[in-house]
mmCIF file of C-alpha atoms in Angstrom:
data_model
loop_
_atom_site.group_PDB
_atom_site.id
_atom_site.type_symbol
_atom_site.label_atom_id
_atom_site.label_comp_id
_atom_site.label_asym_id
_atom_site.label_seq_id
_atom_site.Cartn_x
_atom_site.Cartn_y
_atom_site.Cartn_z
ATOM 1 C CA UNK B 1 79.906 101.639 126.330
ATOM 2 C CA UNK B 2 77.086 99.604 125.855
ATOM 3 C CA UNK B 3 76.490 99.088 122.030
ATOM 4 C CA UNK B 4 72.970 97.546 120.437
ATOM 5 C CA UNK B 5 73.660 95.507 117.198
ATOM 6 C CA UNK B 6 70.770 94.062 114.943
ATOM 7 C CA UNK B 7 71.748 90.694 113.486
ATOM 8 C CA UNK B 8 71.324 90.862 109.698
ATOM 9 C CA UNK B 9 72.299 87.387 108.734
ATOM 10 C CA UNK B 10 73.467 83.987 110.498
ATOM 11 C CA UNK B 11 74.524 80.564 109.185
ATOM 12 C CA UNK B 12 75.912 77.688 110.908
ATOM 13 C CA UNK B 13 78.251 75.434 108.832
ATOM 14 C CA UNK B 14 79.698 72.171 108.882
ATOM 15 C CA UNK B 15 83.259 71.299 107.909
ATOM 16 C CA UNK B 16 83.112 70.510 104.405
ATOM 17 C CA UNK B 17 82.410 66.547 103.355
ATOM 18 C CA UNK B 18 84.995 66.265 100.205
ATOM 19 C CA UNK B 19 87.736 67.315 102.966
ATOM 20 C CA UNK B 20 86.972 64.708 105.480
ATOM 21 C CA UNK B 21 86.762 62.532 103.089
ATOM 22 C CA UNK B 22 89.784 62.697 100.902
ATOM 23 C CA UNK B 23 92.112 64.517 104.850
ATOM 24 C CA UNK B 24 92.223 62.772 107.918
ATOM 25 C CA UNK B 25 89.854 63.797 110.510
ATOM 26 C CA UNK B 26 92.698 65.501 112.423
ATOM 27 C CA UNK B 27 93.150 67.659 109.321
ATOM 28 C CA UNK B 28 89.944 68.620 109.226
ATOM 29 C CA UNK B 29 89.456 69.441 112.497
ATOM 30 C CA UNK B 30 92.755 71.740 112.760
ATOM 31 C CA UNK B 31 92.276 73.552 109.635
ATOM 32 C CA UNK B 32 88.391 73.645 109.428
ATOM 33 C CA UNK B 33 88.200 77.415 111.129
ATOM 34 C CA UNK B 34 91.055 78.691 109.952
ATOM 35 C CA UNK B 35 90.120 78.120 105.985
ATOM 36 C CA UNK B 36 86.560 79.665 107.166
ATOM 37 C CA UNK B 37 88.661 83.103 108.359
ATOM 38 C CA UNK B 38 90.937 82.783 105.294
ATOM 39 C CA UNK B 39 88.132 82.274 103.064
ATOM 40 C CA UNK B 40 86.406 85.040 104.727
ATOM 41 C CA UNK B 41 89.458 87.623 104.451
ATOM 42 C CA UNK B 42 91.055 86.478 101.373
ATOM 43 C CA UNK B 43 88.878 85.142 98.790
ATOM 44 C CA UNK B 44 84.963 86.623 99.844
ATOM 45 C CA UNK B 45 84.205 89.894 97.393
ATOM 46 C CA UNK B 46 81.507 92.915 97.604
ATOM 47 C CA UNK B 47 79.655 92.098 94.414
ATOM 48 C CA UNK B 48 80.047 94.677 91.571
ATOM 49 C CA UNK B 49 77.415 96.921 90.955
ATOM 50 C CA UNK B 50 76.259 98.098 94.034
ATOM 51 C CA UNK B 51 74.038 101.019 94.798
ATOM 52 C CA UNK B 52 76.363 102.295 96.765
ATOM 53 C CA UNK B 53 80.201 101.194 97.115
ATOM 54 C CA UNK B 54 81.184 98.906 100.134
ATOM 55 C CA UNK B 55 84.732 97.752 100.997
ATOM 56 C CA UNK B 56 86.095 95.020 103.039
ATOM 57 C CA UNK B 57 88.517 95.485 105.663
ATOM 58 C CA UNK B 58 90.524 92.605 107.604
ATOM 59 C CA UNK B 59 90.317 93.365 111.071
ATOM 60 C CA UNK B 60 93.760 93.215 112.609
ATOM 61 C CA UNK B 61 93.347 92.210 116.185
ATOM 62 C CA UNK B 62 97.110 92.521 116.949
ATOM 63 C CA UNK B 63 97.066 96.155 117.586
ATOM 64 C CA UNK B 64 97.621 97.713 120.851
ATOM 65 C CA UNK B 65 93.881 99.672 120.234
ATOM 66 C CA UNK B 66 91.527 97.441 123.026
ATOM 67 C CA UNK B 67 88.028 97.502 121.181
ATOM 68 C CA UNK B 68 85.362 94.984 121.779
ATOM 69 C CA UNK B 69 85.208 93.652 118.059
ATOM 70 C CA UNK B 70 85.497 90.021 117.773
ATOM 71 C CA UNK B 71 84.973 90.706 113.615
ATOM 72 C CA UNK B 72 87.210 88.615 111.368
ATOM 73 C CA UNK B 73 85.932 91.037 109.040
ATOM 74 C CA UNK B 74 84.330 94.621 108.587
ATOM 75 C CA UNK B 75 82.028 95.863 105.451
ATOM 76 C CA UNK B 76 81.921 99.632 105.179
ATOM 77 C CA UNK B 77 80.952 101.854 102.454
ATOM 78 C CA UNK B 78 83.082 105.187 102.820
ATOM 79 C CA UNK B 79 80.467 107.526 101.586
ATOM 80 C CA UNK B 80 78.429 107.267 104.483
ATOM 81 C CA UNK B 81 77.864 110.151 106.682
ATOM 82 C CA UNK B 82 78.464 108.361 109.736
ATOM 83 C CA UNK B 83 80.297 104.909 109.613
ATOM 84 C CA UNK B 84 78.230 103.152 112.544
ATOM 85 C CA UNK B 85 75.532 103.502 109.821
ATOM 86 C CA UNK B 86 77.137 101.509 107.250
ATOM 87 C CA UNK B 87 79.428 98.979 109.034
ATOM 88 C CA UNK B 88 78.705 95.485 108.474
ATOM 89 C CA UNK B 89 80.568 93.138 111.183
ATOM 90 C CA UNK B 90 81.597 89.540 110.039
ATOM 91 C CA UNK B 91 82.228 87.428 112.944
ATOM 92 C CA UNK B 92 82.991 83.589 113.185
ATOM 93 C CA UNK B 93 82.183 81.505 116.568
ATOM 94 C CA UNK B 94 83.487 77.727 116.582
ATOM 95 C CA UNK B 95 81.266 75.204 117.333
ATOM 96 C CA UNK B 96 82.518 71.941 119.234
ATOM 97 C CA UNK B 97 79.488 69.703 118.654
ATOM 98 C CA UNK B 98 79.053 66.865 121.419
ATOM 99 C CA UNK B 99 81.185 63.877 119.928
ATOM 100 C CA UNK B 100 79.703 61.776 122.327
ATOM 101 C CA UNK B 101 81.436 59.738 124.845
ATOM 102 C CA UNK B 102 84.957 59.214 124.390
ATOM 103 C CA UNK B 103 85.758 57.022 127.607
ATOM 104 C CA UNK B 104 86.046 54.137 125.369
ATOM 105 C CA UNK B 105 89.325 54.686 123.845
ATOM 106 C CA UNK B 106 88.358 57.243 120.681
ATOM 107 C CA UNK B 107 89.973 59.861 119.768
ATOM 108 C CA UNK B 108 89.672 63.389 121.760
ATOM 109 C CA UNK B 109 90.885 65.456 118.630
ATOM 110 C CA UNK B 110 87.121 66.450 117.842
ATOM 111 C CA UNK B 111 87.172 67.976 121.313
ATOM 112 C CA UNK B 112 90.392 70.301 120.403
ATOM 113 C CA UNK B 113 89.221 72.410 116.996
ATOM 114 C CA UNK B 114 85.538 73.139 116.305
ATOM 115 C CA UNK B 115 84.111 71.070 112.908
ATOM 116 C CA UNK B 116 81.504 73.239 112.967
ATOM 117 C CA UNK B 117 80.974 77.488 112.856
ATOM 118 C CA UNK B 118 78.774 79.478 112.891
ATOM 119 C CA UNK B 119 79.523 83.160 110.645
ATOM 120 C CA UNK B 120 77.117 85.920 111.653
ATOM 121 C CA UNK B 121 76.338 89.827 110.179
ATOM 122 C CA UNK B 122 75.702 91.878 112.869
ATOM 123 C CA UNK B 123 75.327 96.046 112.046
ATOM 124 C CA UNK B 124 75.503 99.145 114.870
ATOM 125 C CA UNK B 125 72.438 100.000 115.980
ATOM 126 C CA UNK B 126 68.573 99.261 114.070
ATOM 127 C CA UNK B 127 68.440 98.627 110.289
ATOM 128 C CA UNK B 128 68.001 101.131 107.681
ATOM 129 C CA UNK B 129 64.318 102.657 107.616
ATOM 130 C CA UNK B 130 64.488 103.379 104.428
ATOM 131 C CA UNK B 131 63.538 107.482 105.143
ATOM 132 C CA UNK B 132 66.176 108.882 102.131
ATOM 133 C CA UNK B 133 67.051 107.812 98.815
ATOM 134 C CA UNK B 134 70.626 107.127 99.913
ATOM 135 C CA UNK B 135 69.359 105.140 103.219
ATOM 136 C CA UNK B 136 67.110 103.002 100.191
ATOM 137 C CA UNK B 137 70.509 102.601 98.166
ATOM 138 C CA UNK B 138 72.669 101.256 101.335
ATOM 139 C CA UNK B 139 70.055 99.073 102.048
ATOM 140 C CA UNK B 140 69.716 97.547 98.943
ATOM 141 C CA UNK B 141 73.666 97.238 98.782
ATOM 142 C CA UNK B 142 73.753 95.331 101.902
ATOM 143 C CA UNK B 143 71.013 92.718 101.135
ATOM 144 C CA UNK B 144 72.998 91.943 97.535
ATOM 145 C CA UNK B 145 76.508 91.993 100.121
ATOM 146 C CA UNK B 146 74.501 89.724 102.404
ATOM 147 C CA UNK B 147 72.944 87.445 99.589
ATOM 148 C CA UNK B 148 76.748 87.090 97.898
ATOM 149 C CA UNK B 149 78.265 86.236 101.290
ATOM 150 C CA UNK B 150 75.266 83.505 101.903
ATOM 151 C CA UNK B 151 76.407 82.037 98.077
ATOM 152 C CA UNK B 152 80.209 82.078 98.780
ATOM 153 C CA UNK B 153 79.423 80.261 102.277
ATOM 154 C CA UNK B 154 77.232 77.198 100.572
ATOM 155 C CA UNK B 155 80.458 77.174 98.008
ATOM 156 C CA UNK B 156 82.451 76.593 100.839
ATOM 157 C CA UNK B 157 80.743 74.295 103.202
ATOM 158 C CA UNK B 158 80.028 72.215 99.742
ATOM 159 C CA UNK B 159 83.587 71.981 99.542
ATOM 160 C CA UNK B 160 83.737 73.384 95.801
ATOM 161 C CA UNK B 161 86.044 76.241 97.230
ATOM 162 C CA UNK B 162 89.377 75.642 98.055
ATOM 163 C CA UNK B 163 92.194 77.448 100.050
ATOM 164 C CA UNK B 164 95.276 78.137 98.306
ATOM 165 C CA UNK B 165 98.076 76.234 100.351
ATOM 166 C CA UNK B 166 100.278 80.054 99.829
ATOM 167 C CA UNK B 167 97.454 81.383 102.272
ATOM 168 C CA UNK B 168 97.773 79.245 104.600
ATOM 169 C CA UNK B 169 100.408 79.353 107.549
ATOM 170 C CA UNK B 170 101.500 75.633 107.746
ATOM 171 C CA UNK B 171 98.384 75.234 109.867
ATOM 172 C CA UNK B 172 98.875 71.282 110.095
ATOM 173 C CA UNK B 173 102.406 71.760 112.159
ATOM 174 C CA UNK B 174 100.474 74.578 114.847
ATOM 175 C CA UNK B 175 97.679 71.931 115.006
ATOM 176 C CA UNK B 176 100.316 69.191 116.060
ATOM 177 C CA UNK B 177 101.811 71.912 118.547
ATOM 178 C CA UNK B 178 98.497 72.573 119.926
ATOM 179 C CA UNK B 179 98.065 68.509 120.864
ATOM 180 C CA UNK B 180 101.363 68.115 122.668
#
């Protein structure tokens, strides 16, 4: 199975500055993906108004069902006629950014979690050719989804969003785990 996607949008984003500012770098570092994902699943909204209605559903990647999804994140509309024509993909890659040499005593804990990500929309198959009235309308929903998820992720990296702590599972003690 063999599957062609079309990459509708891509951003690459840094941890946000008023964290490593105020956290220590460790902090940062451990928790940096995970509020991305939690931001992502939790706090990110289909704008109201649409053309046509989307909804957002959390991918769970615990069930037994193998698929080749690495989405943190699926946008679908449910009126669509066939769902690989609607489906929006989130996905998140971490991005471990050369920190240089560390032979000289610093610390390796940039090396463990990535301080940078990159979030991309990929979609099934080609874009809409706009060749129907309804093909026009889910079009024109997804740019305005696209354009509100590009907003929310400038919020974020600016560090004017933050993560409730009650959505957040004690990340700081797995991070310590993790370094043992």
């Amino acid at each position: 199975q063999n599957t062609k996607y079309s990459v509708l949008y891509q951003k690459v984003l840094r941890a946000p500055s008023s964290q490593s500012s105020s956290v220590s770098p460790q902090y940062v570092s451990g928790t940096f993906l995970l509020d991305l994902v939690i931001f992502l699943q939790n706090m990110f909204e289909v704008p109201d108004g649409l053309p046509m209605p989307y909804e957002i559903i959390i991918t769970d990647h615990d069930e037994e069902e193998s698929t080749d999804s690495r989405a943190v994140l699926t946008i679908d509309s449910p009126l669509s006629s066939n769902p690989c024509d609607t489906c929006l993909e989130v996905e998140v890659v971490g991005i471990f950014p050369d920190s240089g040499d560390t032979s000289q005593g610093t610390s390796n804990t940039a090396r463990l979690a990535p301080t940078m990500a990159m979030v991309v929309v990929k979609k099934n198959g080609s874009p809409f050719t706009a060749k129907s009235a309804t093909g026009g309308l889910f079009e024109a929903s997804e740019k305005r989804i696209i354009q509100s998820l590009d907003r929310g992720l400038q919020q974020f990296e600016e560090g004017r969003i933050s993560i409730p702590s009650h959505l957040r599972d004690d990340p700081i003690d797995d991070f310590d785990e993790i370094v043992k």
